[in-house]
Amino acid sequence: MQLLSKTKKQPTNSPALVISGYGKYSQIQTSNQTLYTATRRKNVALPVAGDKVEYQTSNNNEVIITALLPRKNTLSRLNKPVAANIDYLLLVVCLSPKYRLDLIDRYLIVANMLNIPIKILVNKIDLTNDLAPIKSDFQAFVEAGYDLNYFSLNNKQGTDLLLADLDNQTYLIVGQSGVGKSSLINFLMPDLDLKTQAISNNQEGKHTTSNTILYPLNNGAIIDSPGVREFELDDLTALDIQSGFVEIHALSQGCKFRNCIHINEPKCAVKIALEAGILNTRRYKNYAYLMSSAR
Ligand code: GDP
Ligand code: ZN
């Protein structure tokens, strides 16, 4: 009997999802939705929200992370990973404080740099009776191929479509302060209070606004990382800008010169498209402006 129990092998669990990390501790959610506070083996790198990990439970009910599974991507801030395995960025903008199209351009450039697709969510449409001018503002993004939703969390206009759109993926939510990011998370997770309570039910980690947290959502998840909500949007290189305006990048295949930057060159397919009204003037102007101040 003695011998048997000594050699008893740990059962292999299917990987758990990391909800958040607090220094030495990680909150993990197992495949059967149980939440644990886990420590990790010495050789295991710090897991972040969105990570998949292998873990074991010991006899005295301690949970230990034994391996960090390979990441699809890592989002870092100040050279420290804060989130992993992100399928989509969700950029929330709204009518008040009014969206800034030039800022949206910059978020789209960053998404392109990160090689992560991005959806634009336009919230608070209850604040207007006439959506037409707003739709016209966003038309260039739609034409460039971006996913876009108009909705109001206040009167639930457009939220059915939004819900149907958000599934099976891990989203990282970004956007300026006051646009409704927290409201959106609360809307998507009606039982959030319960869940956050379960998560903060350990003496080590109290929730602070600086913690990156993953909220499980249907079959997917939303990650809220206060530090990256408002990206570092400055310091874009010329190359980042050129490829980050995706419709300009596509047009550039037709330019005479391979190194054409679409400002003053002859036989520039981008300028031709601009003059023909195929390329959005505002987008092009912002492109030219950003290029003039690029590294
Ligand atoms: P966050 O800073 O991006 O997390 O924004 P919050 O979720 O805190 O929301 C900022 C404010 O916008 C709050 O006062 C919300 O009640 C309000 N808000 C959120 N959604 C809507 C909406 O659909 N319509 C209107 N009019 N206000 C909203
Ligand atoms: Zn060109």
Coordinates of C-alpha atoms and ligand atoms in Angstrom, one line a residue:
M1 CA 0.0 0.0 0.0
Q2 CA 2.8 2.4 1.1
L3 CA 4.7 1.8 -2.1
L4 CA 1.7 2.2 -4.3
S5 CA 0.8 5.6 -2.9
K6 CA 4.4 6.8 -3.3
T7 CA 4.6 5.9 -7.0
K8 CA 1.1 7.1 -7.7
K9 CA 1.3 9.3 -10.8
Q10 CA -0.3 12.7 -10.9
P11 CA -3.2 12.6 -13.3
T12 CA -2.6 14.8 -16.3
N13 CA -5.1 17.7 -16.4
S14 CA -6.1 19.4 -19.6
P15 CA -4.6 22.9 -19.8
A16 CA -6.1 25.7 -17.7
L17 CA -6.5 29.3 -18.8
V18 CA -4.8 32.1 -16.9
I19 CA -7.2 34.7 -15.7
S20 CA -4.6 37.0 -14.1
G21 CA -1.3 37.1 -12.3
Y22 CA -0.4 38.6 -9.0
G23 CA 3.4 38.2 -8.6
K24 CA 4.0 34.7 -7.3
Y25 CA 0.3 33.7 -7.7
S26 CA -1.8 33.1 -10.8
Q27 CA -5.6 32.8 -11.0
I28 CA -6.4 30.0 -13.4
Q29 CA -9.6 28.5 -14.7
T30 CA -9.7 24.8 -15.5
S31 CA -11.5 23.3 -18.4
N32 CA -14.4 22.5 -16.1
Q33 CA -14.7 26.2 -15.1
T34 CA -13.2 25.9 -11.7
L35 CA -11.1 28.8 -10.5
Y36 CA -7.9 28.2 -8.5
T37 CA -5.1 30.3 -7.1
A38 CA -1.9 28.6 -8.2
T39 CA 1.8 29.0 -7.6
R40 CA 4.3 27.8 -10.2
R41 CA 7.4 25.7 -10.5
K42 CA 10.7 27.5 -10.4
N43 CA 11.4 26.8 -14.0
V44 CA 8.1 28.2 -15.3
A45 CA 8.1 31.7 -16.7
L46 CA 5.6 34.2 -15.4
P47 CA 2.1 33.4 -16.9
V48 CA 0.0 36.3 -18.0
A49 CA -3.8 36.7 -18.8
G50 CA -4.6 34.5 -21.8
D51 CA -1.9 32.0 -21.2
K52 CA -2.6 28.3 -21.3
V53 CA -0.8 26.3 -18.6
E54 CA -0.5 22.8 -17.3
Y55 CA -1.0 22.3 -13.6
Q56 CA -1.1 19.7 -10.9
T57 CA -3.0 19.6 -7.6
S58 CA -1.2 18.3 -4.6
N59 CA -2.5 16.2 -1.7
N60 CA -3.1 19.3 0.5
N61 CA -5.0 21.0 -2.4
E62 CA -2.3 23.3 -3.5
V63 CA -2.4 24.0 -7.2
I64 CA 0.9 24.3 -9.0
I65 CA 1.6 25.4 -12.6
T66 CA 4.0 23.0 -14.1
A67 CA 4.3 24.3 -17.7
L68 CA 3.5 27.4 -19.7
L69 CA 2.2 26.4 -23.2
P70 CA 3.7 28.1 -26.2
R71 CA 2.0 31.5 -27.0
K72 CA 0.5 32.5 -30.2
N73 CA 1.4 36.1 -29.4
T74 CA 2.4 38.2 -26.5
L75 CA 1.4 41.8 -25.7
S76 CA 4.0 43.6 -23.7
R77 CA 4.2 46.9 -22.0
L78 CA 7.5 48.4 -20.9
N79 CA 9.1 45.1 -22.1
K80 CA 7.0 43.1 -19.7
P81 CA 4.4 40.6 -21.0
V82 CA 0.9 41.6 -19.9
A83 CA -1.4 39.4 -22.0
A84 CA -1.0 36.5 -24.4
N85 CA -2.9 34.5 -27.1
I86 CA -5.0 37.5 -28.3
D87 CA -7.1 36.8 -31.4
Y88 CA -8.6 40.2 -31.8
L89 CA -8.3 43.8 -30.5
L90 CA -11.6 45.5 -29.7
L91 CA -11.3 49.2 -30.2
V92 CA -14.1 51.0 -28.4
V93 CA -14.9 54.5 -29.5
C94 CA -18.1 56.5 -28.9
L95 CA -20.1 59.6 -29.7
S96 CA -19.3 61.5 -26.5
P97 CA -16.4 62.0 -25.8
K98 CA -16.4 62.2 -29.5
Y99 CA -14.3 59.7 -31.5
R100 CA -11.2 61.0 -33.1
L101 CA -10.6 59.5 -36.5
D102 CA -6.9 60.3 -36.5
L103 CA -6.5 58.4 -33.2
I104 CA -8.4 55.5 -34.7
D105 CA -6.0 55.5 -37.6
R106 CA -3.2 55.1 -35.1
Y107 CA -4.8 52.2 -33.3
L108 CA -5.2 50.5 -36.7
I109 CA -1.5 51.0 -37.4
V110 CA -0.6 49.4 -34.0
A111 CA -2.9 46.5 -34.6
N112 CA -1.2 45.9 -37.9
M113 CA 2.2 46.2 -36.3
L114 CA 1.1 43.5 -33.7
N115 CA -0.3 41.5 -36.6
I116 CA -3.6 41.2 -34.6
P117 CA -7.0 41.8 -36.4
I118 CA -9.0 44.6 -34.9
K119 CA -12.8 45.4 -34.7
I120 CA -14.0 48.9 -34.2
L121 CA -17.0 49.2 -31.8
V122 CA -18.9 52.5 -31.9
N123 CA -20.8 52.9 -28.7
K124 CA -23.4 55.4 -27.4
I125 CA -25.4 55.7 -30.6
D126 CA -28.4 56.6 -28.3
L127 CA -26.8 60.1 -28.2
T128 CA -27.9 60.9 -31.8
N129 CA -31.1 60.8 -33.9
D130 CA -29.1 60.8 -37.1
L131 CA -26.5 58.1 -37.5
A132 CA -25.9 59.0 -41.2
P133 CA -23.0 61.5 -40.7
I134 CA -21.4 59.2 -38.2
K135 CA -21.6 56.3 -40.7
S136 CA -20.1 58.5 -43.3
D137 CA -17.2 59.3 -41.0
F138 CA -16.5 55.6 -40.5
Q139 CA -17.1 54.6 -44.1
A140 CA -13.4 54.7 -45.0
F141 CA -12.7 52.1 -42.4
V142 CA -15.4 49.8 -43.6
E143 CA -14.1 50.2 -47.2
A144 CA -10.6 49.4 -46.0
G145 CA -12.0 46.1 -44.7
Y146 CA -12.4 46.7 -41.0
D147 CA -15.2 45.1 -39.0
L148 CA -17.4 47.8 -37.4
N149 CA -20.4 47.7 -35.0
Y150 CA -22.6 50.6 -34.0
F151 CA -24.5 50.1 -30.7
S152 CA -25.7 51.6 -27.5
L153 CA -25.2 49.9 -24.2
N154 CA -27.8 52.3 -22.7
N155 CA -30.7 51.4 -24.8
K156 CA -29.4 48.1 -26.2
Q157 CA -29.6 49.2 -29.8
G158 CA -27.3 47.0 -31.9
T159 CA -26.2 44.9 -29.0
D160 CA -27.7 41.6 -30.3
L161 CA -25.5 41.9 -33.4
L162 CA -22.6 42.7 -31.2
L163 CA -23.2 39.7 -29.0
A164 CA -23.5 37.4 -32.0
D165 CA -20.2 38.8 -33.3
L166 CA -18.2 38.2 -30.2
D167 CA -17.7 34.6 -29.7
N168 CA -15.1 31.9 -29.5
Q169 CA -12.2 34.4 -29.5
T170 CA -9.9 36.1 -27.1
Y171 CA -10.3 39.8 -27.3
L172 CA -8.2 42.5 -25.9
I173 CA -10.3 45.7 -25.2
V174 CA -8.7 49.0 -25.9
G175 CA -9.9 52.6 -26.3
Q176 CA -9.7 56.0 -24.6
S177 CA -11.2 56.6 -21.1
G178 CA -15.0 57.2 -20.9
V179 CA -16.0 55.3 -24.1
G180 CA -17.7 52.5 -22.2
K181 CA -15.1 49.7 -22.0
S182 CA -16.1 48.7 -18.4
S183 CA -19.8 49.1 -19.3
L184 CA -19.2 46.7 -22.2
I185 CA -17.5 44.1 -20.0
N186 CA -20.4 44.4 -17.5
F187 CA -22.9 44.0 -20.3
L188 CA -21.2 41.0 -21.7
M189 CA -20.9 39.4 -18.3
P190 CA -24.1 39.9 -16.3
D191 CA -22.7 37.6 -13.6
L192 CA -19.4 39.5 -13.4
D193 CA -19.8 40.5 -9.7
L194 CA -20.0 36.9 -8.8
K195 CA -17.0 36.0 -10.9
T196 CA -14.8 38.9 -9.7
Q197 CA -15.7 38.0 -6.2
A198 CA -14.5 34.4 -6.7
I199 CA -11.3 35.7 -8.2
S200 CA -10.4 38.2 -5.5
N201 CA -11.2 35.6 -2.8
N202 CA -7.6 35.1 -2.0
Q203 CA -5.6 37.0 0.5
E204 CA -2.7 37.8 -1.8
G205 CA -4.3 39.7 -4.6
K206 CA -6.8 42.4 -4.3
H207 CA -8.0 43.8 -7.5
T208 CA -6.4 47.1 -8.4
T209 CA -7.0 48.9 -11.6
S210 CA -3.5 48.1 -12.8
N211 CA -4.2 44.3 -13.0
T212 CA -4.7 42.7 -16.3
I213 CA -7.7 40.4 -16.1
L214 CA -9.3 37.9 -18.4
Y215 CA -13.1 37.6 -18.3
P216 CA -14.3 34.3 -19.7
L217 CA -17.1 34.9 -22.2
N218 CA -19.1 32.1 -23.8
N219 CA -16.4 30.1 -25.5
G220 CA -14.0 33.0 -25.7
A221 CA -12.7 35.8 -23.4
I222 CA -12.2 39.5 -23.0
I223 CA -8.9 40.7 -21.6
D224 CA -8.9 44.1 -19.9
S225 CA -5.4 45.5 -19.3
P226 CA -5.6 49.0 -17.9
G227 CA -2.0 49.7 -18.9
V228 CA -2.5 48.9 -22.5
R229 CA -6.0 50.3 -22.9
E230 CA -4.5 53.4 -24.4
F231 CA -1.6 52.2 -26.4
E232 CA 1.7 54.0 -26.8
L233 CA 0.7 55.5 -30.1
D234 CA 3.7 57.7 -30.7
D235 CA 7.0 56.8 -32.2
L236 CA 5.6 55.1 -35.3
T237 CA 8.2 54.4 -38.0
A238 CA 7.6 55.3 -41.6
L239 CA 7.4 51.6 -42.4
D240 CA 4.7 51.0 -39.7
I241 CA 2.7 53.9 -41.1
Q242 CA 3.0 52.7 -44.7
S243 CA 1.8 49.2 -43.9
G244 CA -0.7 50.3 -41.3
F245 CA -2.9 52.2 -43.7
V246 CA -3.9 49.0 -45.3
E247 CA -5.7 50.4 -48.3
I248 CA -2.8 52.7 -49.1
H249 CA -0.5 49.7 -48.8
A250 CA -2.6 47.7 -51.2
L251 CA -2.7 50.5 -53.7
S252 CA 1.1 51.0 -53.5
Q253 CA 1.6 47.8 -55.5
G254 CA 0.7 49.9 -58.5
C255 CA 3.2 52.7 -57.9
K256 CA 6.0 53.1 -60.5
F257 CA 8.8 53.2 -57.9
R258 CA 9.1 50.4 -55.4
N259 CA 10.2 52.8 -52.7
C260 CA 7.4 55.3 -53.4
I261 CA 6.1 56.9 -50.3
H262 CA 3.1 58.5 -52.1
I263 CA 3.9 62.1 -51.3
N264 CA 5.6 63.6 -54.4
E265 CA 6.6 60.8 -56.7
P266 CA 5.4 60.6 -60.3
K267 CA 3.1 57.7 -61.4
C268 CA 2.0 57.0 -57.9
A269 CA -1.0 54.7 -57.8
V270 CA -2.0 56.1 -54.4
K271 CA -2.1 59.7 -55.6
I272 CA -4.0 58.6 -58.7
A273 CA -6.5 56.8 -56.5
L274 CA -6.8 59.9 -54.3
E275 CA -7.5 62.1 -57.3
A276 CA -10.0 59.6 -58.6
G277 CA -11.9 59.7 -55.3
I278 CA -11.2 56.0 -54.7
L279 CA -9.0 56.7 -51.7
N280 CA -10.5 58.6 -48.7
T281 CA -9.0 62.1 -48.5
R282 CA -8.9 62.3 -44.7
R283 CA -7.1 59.0 -44.4
Y284 CA -4.6 60.1 -47.0
K285 CA -4.0 63.4 -45.3
N286 CA -3.4 61.8 -42.0
Y287 CA -1.1 59.3 -43.7
A288 CA 0.9 62.2 -45.1
Y289 CA 0.9 64.0 -41.8
L290 CA 2.1 61.0 -39.9
M291 CA 4.8 60.3 -42.5
S292 CA 6.1 63.8 -42.1
S293 CA 6.8 63.3 -38.5
A294 CA 7.9 59.6 -38.7
R295 CA 11.2 58.3 -37.6
Ligands
GDP1 P1 -14.4 53.3 -19.8 O1 -13.6 54.4 -19.2 O2 -14.1 53.1 -21.2 O3 -14.4 52.0 -19.0 O4 -15.9 53.8 -19.8 P2 -17.2 53.4 -18.8 O5 -17.7 52.1 -19.0 O6 -16.7 53.8 -17.4 O7 -18.3 54.4 -19.3 C1 -18.1 55.8 -19.2 C2 -19.5 56.5 -19.2 O8 -20.2 56.3 -20.3 C3 -20.3 56.0 -18.0 O9 -21.0 57.1 -17.4 C4 -21.4 55.1 -18.7 O10 -22.6 55.0 -18.0 C5 -21.5 55.8 -20.0 N1 -22.0 54.9 -21.1 C6 -21.6 53.6 -21.4 N2 -22.3 53.2 -22.4 C7 -23.2 54.1 -22.8 C8 -24.2 54.2 -23.9 O11 -24.4 53.3 -24.6 N3 -24.8 55.5 -24.0 C9 -24.5 56.5 -23.2 N4 -25.2 57.6 -23.4 N5 -23.6 56.4 -22.2 C10 -23.0 55.3 -22.0
ZN2 ZN 3.0 55.8 -54.5

